[in-house]
XYZ file of C-alpha atoms in Angstrom:
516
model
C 214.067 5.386 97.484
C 210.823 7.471 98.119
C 207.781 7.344 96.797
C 206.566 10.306 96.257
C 203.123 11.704 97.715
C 203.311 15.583 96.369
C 200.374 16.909 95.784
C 199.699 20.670 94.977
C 197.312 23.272 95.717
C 196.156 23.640 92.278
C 195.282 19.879 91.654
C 193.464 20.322 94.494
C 190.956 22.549 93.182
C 190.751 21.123 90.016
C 190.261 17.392 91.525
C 186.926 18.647 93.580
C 185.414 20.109 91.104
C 185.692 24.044 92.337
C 186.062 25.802 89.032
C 182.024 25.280 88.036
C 182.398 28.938 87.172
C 184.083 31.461 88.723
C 183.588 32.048 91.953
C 182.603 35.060 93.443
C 184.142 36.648 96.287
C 182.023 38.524 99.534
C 178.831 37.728 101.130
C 177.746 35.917 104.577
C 176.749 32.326 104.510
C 174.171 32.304 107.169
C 174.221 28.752 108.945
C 172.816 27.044 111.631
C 175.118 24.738 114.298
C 173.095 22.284 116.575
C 173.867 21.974 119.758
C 176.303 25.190 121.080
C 179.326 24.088 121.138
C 180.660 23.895 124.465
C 183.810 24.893 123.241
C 185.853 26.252 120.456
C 189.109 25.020 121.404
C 189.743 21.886 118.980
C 192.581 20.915 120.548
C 191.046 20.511 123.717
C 187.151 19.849 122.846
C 186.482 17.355 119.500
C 183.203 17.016 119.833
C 180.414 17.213 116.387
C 179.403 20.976 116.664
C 183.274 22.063 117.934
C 184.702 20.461 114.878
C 182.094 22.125 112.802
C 182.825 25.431 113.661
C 186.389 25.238 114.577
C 187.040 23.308 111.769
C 187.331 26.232 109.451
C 189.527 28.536 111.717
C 192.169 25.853 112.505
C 194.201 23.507 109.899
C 195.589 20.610 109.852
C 198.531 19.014 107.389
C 196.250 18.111 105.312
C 192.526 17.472 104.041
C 190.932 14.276 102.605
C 189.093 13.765 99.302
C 185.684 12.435 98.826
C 188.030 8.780 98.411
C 189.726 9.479 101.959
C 193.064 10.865 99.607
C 195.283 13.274 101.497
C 194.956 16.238 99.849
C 196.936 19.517 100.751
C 196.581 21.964 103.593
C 199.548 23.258 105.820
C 201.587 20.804 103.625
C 202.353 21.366 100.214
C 203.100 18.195 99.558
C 205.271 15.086 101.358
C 207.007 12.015 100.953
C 206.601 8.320 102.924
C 209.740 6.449 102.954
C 209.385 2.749 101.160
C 209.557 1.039 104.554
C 206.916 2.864 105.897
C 208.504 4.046 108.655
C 209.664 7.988 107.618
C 206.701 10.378 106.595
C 208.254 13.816 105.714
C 206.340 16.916 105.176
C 206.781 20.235 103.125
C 205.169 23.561 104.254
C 203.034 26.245 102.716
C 205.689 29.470 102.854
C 204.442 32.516 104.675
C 201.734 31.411 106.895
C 200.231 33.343 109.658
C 198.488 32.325 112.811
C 195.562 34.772 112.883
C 197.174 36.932 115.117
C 200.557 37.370 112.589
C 202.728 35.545 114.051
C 204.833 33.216 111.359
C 203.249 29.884 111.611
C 206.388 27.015 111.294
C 207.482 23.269 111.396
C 208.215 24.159 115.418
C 204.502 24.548 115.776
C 204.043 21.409 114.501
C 206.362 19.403 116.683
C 204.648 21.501 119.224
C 201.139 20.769 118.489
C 201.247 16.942 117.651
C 204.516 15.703 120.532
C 203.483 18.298 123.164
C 199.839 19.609 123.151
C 197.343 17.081 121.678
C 199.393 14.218 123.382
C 197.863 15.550 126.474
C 194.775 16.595 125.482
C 193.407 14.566 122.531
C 192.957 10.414 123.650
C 192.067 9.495 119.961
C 194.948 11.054 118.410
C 197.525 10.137 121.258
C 196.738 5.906 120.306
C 198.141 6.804 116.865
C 201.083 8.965 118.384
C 202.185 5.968 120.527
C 203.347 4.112 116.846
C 205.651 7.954 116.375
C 209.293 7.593 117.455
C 210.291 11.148 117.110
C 208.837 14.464 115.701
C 211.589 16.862 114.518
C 211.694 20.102 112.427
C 214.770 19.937 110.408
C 214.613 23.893 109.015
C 211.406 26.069 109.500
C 209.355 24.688 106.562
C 210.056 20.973 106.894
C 208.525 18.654 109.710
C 209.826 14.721 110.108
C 207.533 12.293 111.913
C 209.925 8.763 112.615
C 207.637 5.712 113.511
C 209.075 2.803 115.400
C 207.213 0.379 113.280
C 204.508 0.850 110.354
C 201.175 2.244 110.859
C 199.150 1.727 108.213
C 196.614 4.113 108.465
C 198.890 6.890 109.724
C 198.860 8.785 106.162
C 194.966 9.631 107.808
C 195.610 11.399 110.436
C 196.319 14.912 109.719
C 192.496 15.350 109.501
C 192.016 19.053 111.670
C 189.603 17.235 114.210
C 192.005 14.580 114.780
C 195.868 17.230 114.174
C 194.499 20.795 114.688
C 197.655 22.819 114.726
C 197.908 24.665 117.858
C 200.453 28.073 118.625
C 203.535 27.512 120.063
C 203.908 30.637 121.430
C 200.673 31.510 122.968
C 200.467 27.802 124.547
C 203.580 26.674 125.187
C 204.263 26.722 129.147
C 200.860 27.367 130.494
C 197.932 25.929 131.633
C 196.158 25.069 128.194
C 192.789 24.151 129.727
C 193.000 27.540 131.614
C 194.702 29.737 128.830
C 192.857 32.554 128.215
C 193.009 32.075 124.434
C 190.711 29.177 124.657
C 187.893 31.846 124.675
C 189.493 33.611 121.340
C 190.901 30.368 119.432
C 193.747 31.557 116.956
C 194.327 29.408 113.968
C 195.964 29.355 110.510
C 192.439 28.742 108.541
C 190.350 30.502 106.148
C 188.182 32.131 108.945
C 188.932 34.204 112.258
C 187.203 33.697 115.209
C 185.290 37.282 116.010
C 182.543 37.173 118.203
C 180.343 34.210 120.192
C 176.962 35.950 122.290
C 176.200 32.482 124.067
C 172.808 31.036 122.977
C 172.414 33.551 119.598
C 175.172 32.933 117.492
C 179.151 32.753 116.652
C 180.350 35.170 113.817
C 183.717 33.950 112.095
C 185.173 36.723 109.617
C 187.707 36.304 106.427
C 190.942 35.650 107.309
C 192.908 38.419 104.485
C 196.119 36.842 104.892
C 195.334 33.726 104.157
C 198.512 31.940 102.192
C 196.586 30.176 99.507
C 195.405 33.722 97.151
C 192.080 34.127 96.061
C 190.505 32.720 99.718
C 188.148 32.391 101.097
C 185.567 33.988 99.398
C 183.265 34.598 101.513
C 183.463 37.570 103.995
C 181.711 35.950 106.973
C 179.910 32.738 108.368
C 177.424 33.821 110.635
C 176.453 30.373 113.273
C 172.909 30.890 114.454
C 172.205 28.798 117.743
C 168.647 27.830 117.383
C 167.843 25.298 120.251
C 164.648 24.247 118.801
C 164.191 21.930 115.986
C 160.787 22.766 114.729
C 162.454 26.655 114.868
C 165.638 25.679 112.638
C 163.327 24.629 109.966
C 161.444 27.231 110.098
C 164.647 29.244 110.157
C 165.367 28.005 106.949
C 161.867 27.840 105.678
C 161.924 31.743 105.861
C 165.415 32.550 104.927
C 167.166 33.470 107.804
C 169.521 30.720 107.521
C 171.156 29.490 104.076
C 172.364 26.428 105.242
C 171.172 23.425 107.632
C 174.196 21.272 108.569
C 173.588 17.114 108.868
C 171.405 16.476 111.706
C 170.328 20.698 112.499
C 166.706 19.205 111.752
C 164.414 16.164 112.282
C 164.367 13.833 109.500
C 160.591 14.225 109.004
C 161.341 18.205 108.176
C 163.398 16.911 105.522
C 161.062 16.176 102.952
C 159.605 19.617 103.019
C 162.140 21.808 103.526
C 163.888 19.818 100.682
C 160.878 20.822 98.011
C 161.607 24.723 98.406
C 162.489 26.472 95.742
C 166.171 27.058 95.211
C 167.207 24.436 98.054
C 169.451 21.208 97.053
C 170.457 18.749 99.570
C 173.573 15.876 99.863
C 174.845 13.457 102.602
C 177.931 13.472 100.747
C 180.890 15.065 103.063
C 180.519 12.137 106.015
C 183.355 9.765 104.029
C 185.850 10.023 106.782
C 183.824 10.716 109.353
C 181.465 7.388 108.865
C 178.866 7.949 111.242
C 177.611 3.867 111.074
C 174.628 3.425 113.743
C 174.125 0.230 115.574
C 172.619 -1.712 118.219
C 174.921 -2.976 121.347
C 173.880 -6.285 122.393
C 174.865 -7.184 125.577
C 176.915 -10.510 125.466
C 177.732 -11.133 128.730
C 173.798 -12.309 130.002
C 171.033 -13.196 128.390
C 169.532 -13.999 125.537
C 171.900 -11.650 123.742
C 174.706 -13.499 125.087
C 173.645 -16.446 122.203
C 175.376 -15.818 119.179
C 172.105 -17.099 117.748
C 169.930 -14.893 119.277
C 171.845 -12.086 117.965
C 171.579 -13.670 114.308
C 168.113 -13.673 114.620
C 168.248 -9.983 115.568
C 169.893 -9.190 112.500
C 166.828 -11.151 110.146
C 164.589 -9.543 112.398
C 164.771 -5.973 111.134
C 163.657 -4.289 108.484
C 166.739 -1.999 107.996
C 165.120 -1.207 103.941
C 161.991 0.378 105.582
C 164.223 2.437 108.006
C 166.219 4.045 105.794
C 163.596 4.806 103.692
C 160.561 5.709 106.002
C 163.301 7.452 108.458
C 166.065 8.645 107.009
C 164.081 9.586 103.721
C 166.380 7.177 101.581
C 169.704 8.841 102.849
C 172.517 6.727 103.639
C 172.378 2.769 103.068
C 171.692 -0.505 104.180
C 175.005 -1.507 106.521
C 176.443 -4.751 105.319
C 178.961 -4.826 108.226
C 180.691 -3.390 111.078
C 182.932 -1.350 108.609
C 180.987 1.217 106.450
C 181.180 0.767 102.838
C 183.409 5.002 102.603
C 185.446 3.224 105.156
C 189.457 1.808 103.601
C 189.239 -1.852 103.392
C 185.257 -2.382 103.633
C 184.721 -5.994 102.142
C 181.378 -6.965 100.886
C 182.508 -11.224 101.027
C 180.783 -11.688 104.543
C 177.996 -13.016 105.655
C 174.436 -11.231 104.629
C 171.645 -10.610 106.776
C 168.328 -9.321 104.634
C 165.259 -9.096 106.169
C 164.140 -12.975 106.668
C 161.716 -13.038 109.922
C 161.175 -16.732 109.218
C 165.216 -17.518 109.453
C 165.023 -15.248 112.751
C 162.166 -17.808 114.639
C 164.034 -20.851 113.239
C 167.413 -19.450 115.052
C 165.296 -18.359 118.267
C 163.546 -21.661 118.131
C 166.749 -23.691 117.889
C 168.501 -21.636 121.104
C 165.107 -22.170 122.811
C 164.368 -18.963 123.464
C 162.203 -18.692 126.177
C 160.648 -15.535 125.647
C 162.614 -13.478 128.461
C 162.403 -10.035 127.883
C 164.829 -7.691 126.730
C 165.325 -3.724 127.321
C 165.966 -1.733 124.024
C 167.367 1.938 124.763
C 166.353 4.678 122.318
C 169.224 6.980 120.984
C 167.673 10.552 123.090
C 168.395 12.342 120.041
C 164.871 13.605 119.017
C 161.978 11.757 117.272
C 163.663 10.256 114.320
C 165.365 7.483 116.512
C 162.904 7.285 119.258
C 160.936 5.994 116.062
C 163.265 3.810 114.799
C 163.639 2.272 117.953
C 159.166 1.534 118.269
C 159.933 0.184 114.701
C 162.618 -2.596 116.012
C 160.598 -3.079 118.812
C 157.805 -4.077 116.358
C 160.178 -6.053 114.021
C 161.260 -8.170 116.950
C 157.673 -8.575 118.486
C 156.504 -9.644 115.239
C 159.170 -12.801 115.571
C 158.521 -13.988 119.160
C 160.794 -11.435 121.099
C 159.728 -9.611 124.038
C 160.683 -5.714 123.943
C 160.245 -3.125 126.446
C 161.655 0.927 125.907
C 163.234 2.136 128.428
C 163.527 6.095 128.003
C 166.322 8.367 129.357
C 167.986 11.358 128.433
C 171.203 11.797 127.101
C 172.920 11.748 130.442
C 170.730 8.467 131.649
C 171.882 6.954 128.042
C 175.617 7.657 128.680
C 175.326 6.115 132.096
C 173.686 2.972 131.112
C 175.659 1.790 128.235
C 178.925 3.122 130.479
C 177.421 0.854 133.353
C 176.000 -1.974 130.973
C 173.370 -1.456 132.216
C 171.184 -2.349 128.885
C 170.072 -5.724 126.744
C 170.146 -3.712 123.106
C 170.748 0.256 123.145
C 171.171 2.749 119.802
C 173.944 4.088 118.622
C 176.060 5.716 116.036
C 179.780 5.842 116.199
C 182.405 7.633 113.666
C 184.944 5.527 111.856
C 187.498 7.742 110.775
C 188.317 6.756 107.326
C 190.755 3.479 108.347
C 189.554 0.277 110.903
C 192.444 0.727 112.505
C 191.476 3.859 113.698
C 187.742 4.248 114.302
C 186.592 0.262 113.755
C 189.153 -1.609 116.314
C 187.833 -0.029 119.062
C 184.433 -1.471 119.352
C 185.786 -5.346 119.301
C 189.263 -5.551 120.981
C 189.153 -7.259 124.204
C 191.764 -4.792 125.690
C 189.021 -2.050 125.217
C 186.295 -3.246 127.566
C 186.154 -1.396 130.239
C 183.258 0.564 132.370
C 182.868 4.245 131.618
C 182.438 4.694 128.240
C 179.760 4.788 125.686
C 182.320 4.439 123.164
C 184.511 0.955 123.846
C 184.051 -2.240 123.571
C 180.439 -1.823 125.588
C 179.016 -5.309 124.061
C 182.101 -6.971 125.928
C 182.591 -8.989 122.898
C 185.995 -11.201 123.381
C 187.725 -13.400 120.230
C 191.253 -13.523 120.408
C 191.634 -14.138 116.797
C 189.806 -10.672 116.009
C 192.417 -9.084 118.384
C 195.431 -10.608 116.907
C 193.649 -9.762 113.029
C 193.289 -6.120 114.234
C 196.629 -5.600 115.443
C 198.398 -7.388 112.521
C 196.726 -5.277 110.098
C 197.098 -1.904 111.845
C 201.171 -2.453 111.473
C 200.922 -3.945 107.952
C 202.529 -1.792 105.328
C 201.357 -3.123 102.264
C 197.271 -1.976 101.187
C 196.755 -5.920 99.819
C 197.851 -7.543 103.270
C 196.060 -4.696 105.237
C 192.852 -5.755 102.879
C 192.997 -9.613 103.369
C 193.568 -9.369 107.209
C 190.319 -6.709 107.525
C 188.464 -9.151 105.336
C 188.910 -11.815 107.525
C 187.876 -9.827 110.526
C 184.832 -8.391 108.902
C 183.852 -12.199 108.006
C 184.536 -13.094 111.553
C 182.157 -10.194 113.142
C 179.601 -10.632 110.840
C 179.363 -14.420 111.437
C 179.666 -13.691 115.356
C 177.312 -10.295 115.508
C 178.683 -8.524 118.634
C 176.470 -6.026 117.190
C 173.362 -5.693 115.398
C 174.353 -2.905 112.746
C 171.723 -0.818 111.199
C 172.892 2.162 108.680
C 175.856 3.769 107.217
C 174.059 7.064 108.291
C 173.684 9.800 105.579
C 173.049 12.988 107.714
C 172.081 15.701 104.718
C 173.325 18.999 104.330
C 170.454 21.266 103.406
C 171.243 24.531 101.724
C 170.452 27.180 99.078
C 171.471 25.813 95.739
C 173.281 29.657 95.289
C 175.820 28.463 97.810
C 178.421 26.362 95.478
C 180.902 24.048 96.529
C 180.145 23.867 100.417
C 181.275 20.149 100.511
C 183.877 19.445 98.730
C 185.939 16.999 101.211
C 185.357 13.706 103.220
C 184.386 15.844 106.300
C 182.136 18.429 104.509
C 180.997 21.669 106.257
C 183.603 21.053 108.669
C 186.316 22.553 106.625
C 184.333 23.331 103.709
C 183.855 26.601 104.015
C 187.456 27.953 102.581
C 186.076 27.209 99.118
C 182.357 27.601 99.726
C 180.779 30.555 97.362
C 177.760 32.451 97.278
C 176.621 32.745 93.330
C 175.327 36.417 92.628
């Protein structure tokens, strides 16, 4: 027996709220996207700005809801077999790639066994749970696991399964293909034009399958390299729309008061950008599980939010954002309490050996935050000293661990399993990443807790084994966790229903409208 997963197109629009009014069709959103991409490609470059952009000319399976729910996209709807081992999926009739070639299940098989296996490391750890991929007729596409994945309903996200021609890719070099400098997709929006450091122009797609959109004739990308000059930008209408993180956090405010401008940090649910601080525990005082504790009592993570982040995103309660499956709140609390945090550092007899803090070189807002933890941490008997680099000194560093406590923000990708695992599995420490296990943080029972619950099929057994992890890392702190980060999406109030999914602007676009 299966149980049924169909969802259609229609319940789609009605579930995220699209029909306001009805929508009008034409007009350019004008937008800014911060940095350039360095590519377009999204099967071979996944980057923040790539997605962005490239998120609204190529499609995945499907999209996510606000709650992480698959929603459609390519697929109409689909079915997962009781045993959780057959996930079967029903195609949209009559797509086109943009340049008219019949889109079908081949493509599929194509894009997710052939291409991205290659190209796309966070997608292929997923694949290596698929037994077979198989197209039984053109509109039909069977993925076989060879045991259950729990979180493998999530993803068919386009950053994580863009689908990818067949025929323009199959047999060649794909990181030399000429068609990586004109990507070809089955979204809302055509690729058109890119002038390198002004701006990329993507144009309606007017076969689009689903009728009625897009509605809006263009999305004009202005590359701005300049903060101060993206607000102003905005401030004096050039641009419409300011993307999470196109300006500092300071600007906010401000640019927030105009008339005609609303704001929202909703559209990061999958994504779950949750910043932290690595602690090194290898050496040093960060090596002390108590040290680490006292870290956590140490900071004010109330005034950052709202003196920083003007009051966006919230207070993290644990390595596993709140919009994240399977968050548990039953763990272990750390509010700010600088008295607990000298009683911890006076019972590990801290010394009073210095430690080096690395700033996040993303611009002012976190070289900020990171002069207000070094004050927080002063204030309770811990020597600090900054040590500044750019982004490629950062990357080096933290690859090297070369670093006491160091910023960061990583995404979690709407399931542990997929975006939270990562971090604290002892099989992922190794040098040359920013993005492992960098704290070299080793329990065995966290390991064997991850990798029962990734393979549980049940939600109630995949809950209770996360909840035991989460009350493991919280009691152990392999990392000092700040904020689930809420990066806001600035824009002209005309523009309705940009974010309407768990990734936002990334694929929001096909039901975006500008209001007359």
């Amino acid at each position: 027996m299966l149980k049924k997963l169909s969802l259609l197109a229609a319940t789609f629009i009605v579930a995220t709220g699209t029909a306001l009014a009805d929508p009008v069709s034409g007009g350019r959103a004008n937008a800014v996207i911060q940095p350039e991409p360095p590519s377009l490609m999204l099967g071979l470059v996944q980057n923040g700005p790539t997605q962005m952009v490239a998120g609204n000319v190529y499609e995945s399976l499907l999209r996510y809801g606000p709650d992480l729910e698959p929603l459609p996209q390519l697929a109409k709807s689909w079915e997962i077999s009781e045993d959780g081992l057959t996930y079967t999926f029903h195609l949209y009739d009559n797509v086109k790639w943009h340049d008219g070639e019949p889109f079908s299940a081949e493509d599929v098989v194509f894009s997710a066994d052939v291409f991205l296996r290659e190209t796309h490391p966070r997608l292929r750890q997923s694949l290596k749970y698929v037994e077979s991929i198989t197209a039984p007729d053109a509109n039909t596409v069977v993925f076989k696991l060879n045991e259950p994945f729990g979180p493998f309903i999530g993803i068919f996200e386009v950053g994580t399964m863009p689908m990818i021609p067949k025929h323009i890719y199959e047999g060649t070099d794909y990181k030399a293909n000429p068609a990586n400098n004109t990507p070809i997709g089955t979204g809302p929006f055509k690729f058109t034009e890119w002038t390198k450091g002004s701006h990329i122009l993507l144009t309606k797609n007017e076969d689009y399958y689903i009728d009625g959109l897009p509605y809006l004739d263009e999305i004009y990308w202005h590359i701005i390299p300049d903060a101060a000059s993206r607000s102003v930008a905005f401030e004096t209408g050039v641009v419409d729309i300011l993307p999470g993180g196109s300006v500092e956090n300071f600007d906010v405010p401000r640019l927030t008061a105009m008339e005609n401008t609303c704001v929202t940090d909703k559209g990061w649910e999958f994504i779950g950008p949750l910043s932290w601080m690595w602690l090194n525990n290898r050496e040093g005082p960060t090596a002390d599980k108590r040290f680490r504790q006292a870290v956590m009592y140490a900071m004010d993570r109330e005034f950052a939010k709202d003196a920083l982040w003007n009051g966006l995103g919230k207070v993290a309660q644990s390595p596993v954002s709140s919009s994240t499956r399977f968050f548990s709140d039953d763990v272990s609390q750390y509010p700010y309490d600088p008295d607990k945090a000298r009683a911890l550092l006076e019972e590990m007899g801290y010394d009073g050996t210095p430690v080096r803090l690395l700033p996040l070189p993303y611009g002012e807002t976190w070289q900020r935050w990171a002069e207000a933890i070094k004050q927080n941490l002063e204030e309770v008997g811990v020597k600090v000293e900054i040590v500044a680099t750019d982004v490629a000194g950062w990357n080096q560093k933290i690859s090297d661990w070369d670093y006491d406590l160091a910023f960061t923000y990583l995404y979690q990708y709407g399931d542990p399993a997929l975006g939270v695992a990562r971090t604290y599995v002892s099989s992922n420490i190794a040098k040359g990443s920013p993005w492992n296990n960098v704290e070299g943080y080793e329990n065995a029972k966290v390991d064997e807790l991850f990798a029962k619950a990734a393979t549980a099929v049940s939600k109630e057994e995949r809950q209770a084994l996360y909840t035991q992890v989460q009350q493991i890392l919280t009691d152990d702190v392999p990392v000092a966790w700040l904020l689930e980060l809420g990066f806001p999406t600035i824009y002209r109030c005309n523009v309705k229903d940009l974010v309407t999914t768990a990734i936002g602007v990334n694929d929001g676009f096909r039901d975006a409208y500008i209001e007359k």
